[in-house]
Amino acid sequence: MAPSAVPRIVPDDAMIGNPLKSDKTVSKNYLLDRDLNKAPLKVISASGNYLTLENGRQILDATGGAAVACLGHGNKEVREVMLRQMDEVSYCHSLFFSTNSTDELARELIKGTGDRISKAFIVSSGSEAMEAAMKLARQYFLELPTPEPDRINFIARKHSYHGNTLGALSMSGHVARRALFTPLLLPTTHHISPCNAYRQQLPTQSTSSFVAEKAQELDSKIQALGPKTVIAFVCEPVVGAALGCIPSVPGYLKAMKAVCDKHGALFILDEVMCGMGRTGTLHAWEKEGVVPDIQTIGKGLGGGYAPIAGVLIGAKVVDALSRGTGAFMHGQTYQAHPLSCAAASAVQRIIREQNLLANVREQGAYLEQLLHLHLDSHPNVGNIRGRGLFWGIEFVRDKETKEPFEPSLGVARRVHEVGLGEGFGISVYPGTGSVDGVRGDHVILAPAYNVGRGGVERIVGLMRGIVEVVFGREGGL
């Protein structure tokens, strides 16, 4: 089906305005915001794919926050489920009690893997999920019939992001986010290169050769550390905020898992951002049929209706603990929170019953088509990549050499702020460091799973207008 016309939306500078300027006098703020010198926009309501600000302006939420609001905002069915759960039980301690909502969510999650994963562990954020995954992986080797206590090392990838707590940040290879805390980070986390075909694969290099190169790098790192000292290799199947929706090339996940299996290390996938349907399958690993030993999930799990994330655990790991001490030496106050579990169960049930993954694939293909059609030719659009409803646009100073803009220009931030301006009214997700951890600018588009063709066309039309305002139609800055 031919794409519909995407309107060119290019306001003049007067229309853009300052999206961060409030119409009201701001009273003293008692909350430690992310930026102490700039107040965030205040949202007073949200419905569908739109946020309403205190000045009455509406913002098209084209990313669901941080790829979170997979059903959009204000879903009445989820709301009713949460109200019923509050009438039943809002909280109880998981050390002593369970609830129907907890059991229902665990069953939904495991059945969603086709029983290829054995158990679910429920927490409140992606960072907590990664911390739990790290401790679980370490404990696995201590619970084996012949324990392997020398296994202390993790291998992850450069320019990656796995969370903000110290363990998860140690696992991350994101230079800027690590910088202030480097002396506190674990010396037992190590990093190899990411799988970034746009910036690493040679023009004449085959995909199989590129994959073999990556697998050899992992094997060499394991050999250098000592095969019996490595706990696991950790990666995102489709890298989210750190690199801007860069998918692994075909064969990569299989090859990396094979290296892990060869040396007895675990294979851990971080699908906090790219999983739970975001890329067109419930789990991103389904694309290659590679089942991880441990997997982290979040964001689209609860769709933003309650804070929730989780760890999915393979039978091999569960069996080792069952036959050993019979317990996971980890727990949290809000672990398996009944209200959060009820919200997540409702979200996952809606995705399944309304067959929204098919829509993610269909509208994702349309989004890909329109992005390439309307932005590929712009001289400052270096690369458009992604899968499903998870797409990144990387901006460059020179399209031929792929030279990035200087970080001081704040290109990604500028694209985001122009989008929020009155002439556009759209929120996109900016990111930096996609070249070397410091240089490189990109934005992410991650609309709700129930978006339609009209919504996709509007997003691309606005995105094209923003690019033309920020860079000009002929390029430059």
mmCIF file with all atom_site columns, C-alpha atoms in Angstrom, residues 194-291:
data_model
loop_
_atom_site.group_PDB
_atom_site.id
_atom_site.type_symbol
_atom_site.label_atom_id
_atom_site.label_alt_id
_atom_site.label_comp_id
_atom_site.label_asym_id
_atom_site.label_entity_id
_atom_site.label_seq_id
_atom_site.pdbx_PDB_ins_code
_atom_site.Cartn_x
_atom_site.Cartn_y
_atom_site.Cartn_z
_atom_site.occupancy
_atom_site.B_iso_or_equiv
_atom_site.pdbx_formal_charge
_atom_site.auth_seq_id
_atom_site.auth_comp_id
_atom_site.auth_asym_id
_atom_site.auth_atom_id
_atom_site.pdbx_PDB_model_num
ATOM 1  C CA . PRO A 1 194 ? 29.141 -3.108  20.507 1.00 0.00 ? 194 PRO A CA 1
ATOM 2  C CA . CYS A 1 195 ? 27.483 -4.513  17.392 1.00 0.00 ? 195 CYS A CA 1
ATOM 3  C CA . ASN A 1 196 ? 27.112 -1.277  15.431 1.00 0.00 ? 196 ASN A CA 1
ATOM 4  C CA . ALA A 1 197 ? 27.011 -2.119  11.746 1.00 0.00 ? 197 ALA A CA 1
ATOM 5  C CA . TYR A 1 198 ? 26.602 1.525   10.696 1.00 0.00 ? 198 TYR A CA 1
ATOM 6  C CA . ARG A 1 199 ? 29.904 2.563   12.244 1.00 0.00 ? 199 ARG A CA 1
ATOM 7  C CA . GLN A 1 200 ? 31.887 -0.669  12.306 1.00 0.00 ? 200 GLN A CA 1
ATOM 8  C CA . GLN A 1 201 ? 31.040 -2.958  9.407  1.00 0.00 ? 201 GLN A CA 1
ATOM 9  C CA . LEU A 1 202 ? 33.242 -2.306  6.383  1.00 0.00 ? 202 LEU A CA 1
ATOM 10 C CA . PRO A 1 203 ? 31.487 -1.634  3.056  1.00 0.00 ? 203 PRO A CA 1
ATOM 11 C CA . THR A 1 204 ? 32.896 -4.835  1.562  1.00 0.00 ? 204 THR A CA 1
ATOM 12 C CA . GLN A 1 205 ? 32.507 -6.954  4.691  1.00 0.00 ? 205 GLN A CA 1
ATOM 13 C CA . SER A 1 206 ? 29.855 -9.667  4.775  1.00 0.00 ? 206 SER A CA 1
ATOM 14 C CA . THR A 1 207 ? 27.508 -9.960  7.734  1.00 0.00 ? 207 THR A CA 1
ATOM 15 C CA . SER A 1 208 ? 28.870 -13.405 8.553  1.00 0.00 ? 208 SER A CA 1
ATOM 16 C CA . SER A 1 209 ? 32.418 -12.038 8.626  1.00 0.00 ? 209 SER A CA 1
ATOM 17 C CA . PHE A 1 210 ? 31.325 -9.145  10.850 1.00 0.00 ? 210 PHE A CA 1
ATOM 18 C CA . VAL A 1 211 ? 29.606 -11.552 13.254 1.00 0.00 ? 211 VAL A CA 1
ATOM 19 C CA . ALA A 1 212 ? 32.645 -13.838 13.341 1.00 0.00 ? 212 ALA A CA 1
ATOM 20 C CA . GLU A 1 213 ? 34.806 -10.839 14.228 1.00 0.00 ? 213 GLU A CA 1
ATOM 21 C CA . LYS A 1 214 ? 32.532 -9.968  17.149 1.00 0.00 ? 214 LYS A CA 1
ATOM 22 C CA . ALA A 1 215 ? 32.404 -13.543 18.400 1.00 0.00 ? 215 ALA A CA 1
ATOM 23 C CA . GLN A 1 216 ? 36.181 -13.764 18.270 1.00 0.00 ? 216 GLN A CA 1
ATOM 24 C CA . GLU A 1 217 ? 36.468 -10.567 20.288 1.00 0.00 ? 217 GLU A CA 1
ATOM 25 C CA . LEU A 1 218 ? 34.283 -12.049 23.030 1.00 0.00 ? 218 LEU A CA 1
ATOM 26 C CA . ASP A 1 219 ? 36.204 -15.321 22.960 1.00 0.00 ? 219 ASP A CA 1
ATOM 27 C CA . SER A 1 220 ? 39.519 -13.474 23.222 1.00 0.00 ? 220 SER A CA 1
ATOM 28 C CA . LYS A 1 221 ? 38.272 -11.416 26.175 1.00 0.00 ? 221 LYS A CA 1
ATOM 29 C CA . ILE A 1 222 ? 37.126 -14.557 27.989 1.00 0.00 ? 222 ILE A CA 1
ATOM 30 C CA . GLN A 1 223 ? 40.487 -16.203 27.314 1.00 0.00 ? 223 GLN A CA 1
ATOM 31 C CA . ALA A 1 224 ? 42.327 -13.121 28.587 1.00 0.00 ? 224 ALA A CA 1
ATOM 32 C CA . LEU A 1 225 ? 40.319 -13.023 31.817 1.00 0.00 ? 225 LEU A CA 1
ATOM 33 C CA . GLY A 1 226 ? 40.445 -16.798 32.239 1.00 0.00 ? 226 GLY A CA 1
ATOM 34 C CA . PRO A 1 227 ? 37.497 -18.929 31.055 1.00 0.00 ? 227 PRO A CA 1
ATOM 35 C CA . LYS A 1 228 ? 36.768 -20.194 34.555 1.00 0.00 ? 228 LYS A CA 1
ATOM 36 C CA . THR A 1 229 ? 36.502 -16.643 35.934 1.00 0.00 ? 229 THR A CA 1
ATOM 37 C CA . VAL A 1 230 ? 33.728 -15.331 33.671 1.00 0.00 ? 230 VAL A CA 1
ATOM 38 C CA . ILE A 1 231 ? 30.155 -15.344 34.942 1.00 0.00 ? 231 ILE A CA 1
ATOM 39 C CA . ALA A 1 232 ? 28.316 -13.991 31.920 1.00 0.00 ? 232 ALA A CA 1
ATOM 40 C CA . PHE A 1 233 ? 28.163 -11.883 28.787 1.00 0.00 ? 233 PHE A CA 1
ATOM 41 C CA . VAL A 1 234 ? 25.466 -9.182  28.842 1.00 0.00 ? 234 VAL A CA 1
ATOM 42 C CA . CYS A 1 235 ? 23.975 -7.268  25.918 1.00 0.00 ? 235 CYS A CA 1
ATOM 43 C CA . GLU A 1 236 ? 20.825 -5.634  24.530 1.00 0.00 ? 236 GLU A CA 1
ATOM 44 C CA . PRO A 1 237 ? 19.469 -7.333  21.372 1.00 0.00 ? 237 PRO A CA 1
ATOM 45 C CA . VAL A 1 238 ? 18.462 -3.870  20.147 1.00 0.00 ? 238 VAL A CA 1
ATOM 46 C CA . VAL A 1 239 ? 20.427 -1.126  21.896 1.00 0.00 ? 239 VAL A CA 1
ATOM 47 C CA . GLY A 1 240 ? 18.120 1.582   23.225 1.00 0.00 ? 240 GLY A CA 1
ATOM 48 C CA . ALA A 1 241 ? 19.033 4.957   24.691 1.00 0.00 ? 241 ALA A CA 1
ATOM 49 C CA . ALA A 1 242 ? 22.817 4.572   24.552 1.00 0.00 ? 242 ALA A CA 1
ATOM 50 C CA . LEU A 1 243 ? 23.122 4.041   20.780 1.00 0.00 ? 243 LEU A CA 1
ATOM 51 C CA . GLY A 1 244 ? 19.671 4.876   19.466 1.00 0.00 ? 244 GLY A CA 1
ATOM 52 C CA . CYS A 1 245 ? 17.861 1.669   18.447 1.00 0.00 ? 245 CYS A CA 1
ATOM 53 C CA . ILE A 1 246 ? 20.726 -0.229  16.855 1.00 0.00 ? 246 ILE A CA 1
ATOM 54 C CA . PRO A 1 247 ? 19.685 -3.857  16.282 1.00 0.00 ? 247 PRO A CA 1
ATOM 55 C CA . SER A 1 248 ? 22.128 -6.740  16.373 1.00 0.00 ? 248 SER A CA 1
ATOM 56 C CA . VAL A 1 249 ? 22.909 -7.989  12.879 1.00 0.00 ? 249 VAL A CA 1
ATOM 57 C CA . PRO A 1 250 ? 21.503 -11.419 11.916 1.00 0.00 ? 250 PRO A CA 1
ATOM 58 C CA . GLY A 1 251 ? 23.482 -14.222 13.527 1.00 0.00 ? 251 GLY A CA 1
ATOM 59 C CA . TYR A 1 252 ? 25.100 -12.072 16.208 1.00 0.00 ? 252 TYR A CA 1
ATOM 60 C CA . LEU A 1 253 ? 23.115 -13.318 19.203 1.00 0.00 ? 253 LEU A CA 1
ATOM 61 C CA . LYS A 1 254 ? 23.552 -16.960 18.199 1.00 0.00 ? 254 LYS A CA 1
ATOM 62 C CA . ALA A 1 255 ? 27.283 -16.515 17.770 1.00 0.00 ? 255 ALA A CA 1
ATOM 63 C CA . MET A 1 256 ? 27.737 -14.755 21.112 1.00 0.00 ? 256 MET A CA 1
ATOM 64 C CA . LYS A 1 257 ? 25.675 -17.363 22.947 1.00 0.00 ? 257 LYS A CA 1
ATOM 65 C CA . ALA A 1 258 ? 27.760 -20.110 21.341 1.00 0.00 ? 258 ALA A CA 1
ATOM 66 C CA . VAL A 1 259 ? 30.913 -18.502 22.760 1.00 0.00 ? 259 VAL A CA 1
ATOM 67 C CA . CYS A 1 260 ? 29.300 -18.337 26.207 1.00 0.00 ? 260 CYS A CA 1
ATOM 68 C CA . ASP A 1 261 ? 28.260 -21.995 25.999 1.00 0.00 ? 261 ASP A CA 1
ATOM 69 C CA . LYS A 1 262 ? 31.766 -22.981 24.922 1.00 0.00 ? 262 LYS A CA 1
ATOM 70 C CA . HIS A 1 263 ? 33.234 -21.517 28.108 1.00 0.00 ? 263 HIS A CA 1
ATOM 71 C CA . GLY A 1 264 ? 30.371 -22.336 30.490 1.00 0.00 ? 264 GLY A CA 1
ATOM 72 C CA . ALA A 1 265 ? 29.427 -18.673 30.947 1.00 0.00 ? 265 ALA A CA 1
ATOM 73 C CA . LEU A 1 266 ? 25.832 -17.476 31.145 1.00 0.00 ? 266 LEU A CA 1
ATOM 74 C CA . PHE A 1 267 ? 24.154 -15.492 28.356 1.00 0.00 ? 267 PHE A CA 1
ATOM 75 C CA . ILE A 1 268 ? 22.188 -12.528 29.741 1.00 0.00 ? 268 ILE A CA 1
ATOM 76 C CA . LEU A 1 269 ? 19.981 -10.294 27.599 1.00 0.00 ? 269 LEU A CA 1
ATOM 77 C CA . ASP A 1 270 ? 18.868 -6.854  28.739 1.00 0.00 ? 270 ASP A CA 1
ATOM 78 C CA . GLU A 1 271 ? 15.457 -6.240  27.176 1.00 0.00 ? 271 GLU A CA 1
ATOM 79 C CA . VAL A 1 272 ? 14.314 -3.549  29.577 1.00 0.00 ? 272 VAL A CA 1
ATOM 80 C CA . MET A 1 273 ? 13.843 -1.074  26.720 1.00 0.00 ? 273 MET A CA 1
ATOM 81 C CA . CYS A 1 274 ? 13.615 -3.206  23.579 1.00 0.00 ? 274 CYS A CA 1
ATOM 82 C CA . GLY A 1 275 ? 11.510 -6.054  24.971 1.00 0.00 ? 275 GLY A CA 1
ATOM 83 C CA . MET A 1 276 ? 7.889  -6.839  25.863 1.00 0.00 ? 276 MET A CA 1
ATOM 84 C CA . GLY A 1 277 ? 6.676  -6.228  22.309 1.00 0.00 ? 277 GLY A CA 1
ATOM 85 C CA . ARG A 1 278 ? 8.536  -3.030  21.420 1.00 0.00 ? 278 ARG A CA 1
ATOM 86 C CA . THR A 1 279 ? 10.354 -4.577  18.446 1.00 0.00 ? 279 THR A CA 1
ATOM 87 C CA . GLY A 1 280 ? 7.422  -6.588  17.075 1.00 0.00 ? 280 GLY A CA 1
ATOM 88 C CA . THR A 1 281 ? 7.820  -9.822  19.016 1.00 0.00 ? 281 THR A CA 1
ATOM 89 C CA . LEU A 1 282 ? 7.119  -10.127 22.715 1.00 0.00 ? 282 LEU A CA 1
ATOM 90 C CA . HIS A 1 283 ? 10.825 -10.731 23.284 1.00 0.00 ? 283 HIS A CA 1
ATOM 91 C CA . ALA A 1 284 ? 13.482 -9.308  20.980 1.00 0.00 ? 284 ALA A CA 1
ATOM 92 C CA . TRP A 1 285 ? 15.423 -12.606 21.126 1.00 0.00 ? 285 TRP A CA 1
ATOM 93 C CA . GLU A 1 286 ? 12.577 -14.356 19.299 1.00 0.00 ? 286 GLU A CA 1
ATOM 94 C CA . LYS A 1 287 ? 13.819 -12.795 16.053 1.00 0.00 ? 287 LYS A CA 1
ATOM 95 C CA . GLU A 1 288 ? 16.784 -15.189 16.139 1.00 0.00 ? 288 GLU A CA 1
ATOM 96 C CA . GLY A 1 289 ? 15.304 -17.885 18.352 1.00 0.00 ? 289 GLY A CA 1
ATOM 97 C CA . VAL A 1 290 ? 18.086 -17.486 20.891 1.00 0.00 ? 290 VAL A CA 1
ATOM 98 C CA . VAL A 1 291 ? 16.817 -18.097 24.420 1.00 0.00 ? 291 VAL A CA 1
#
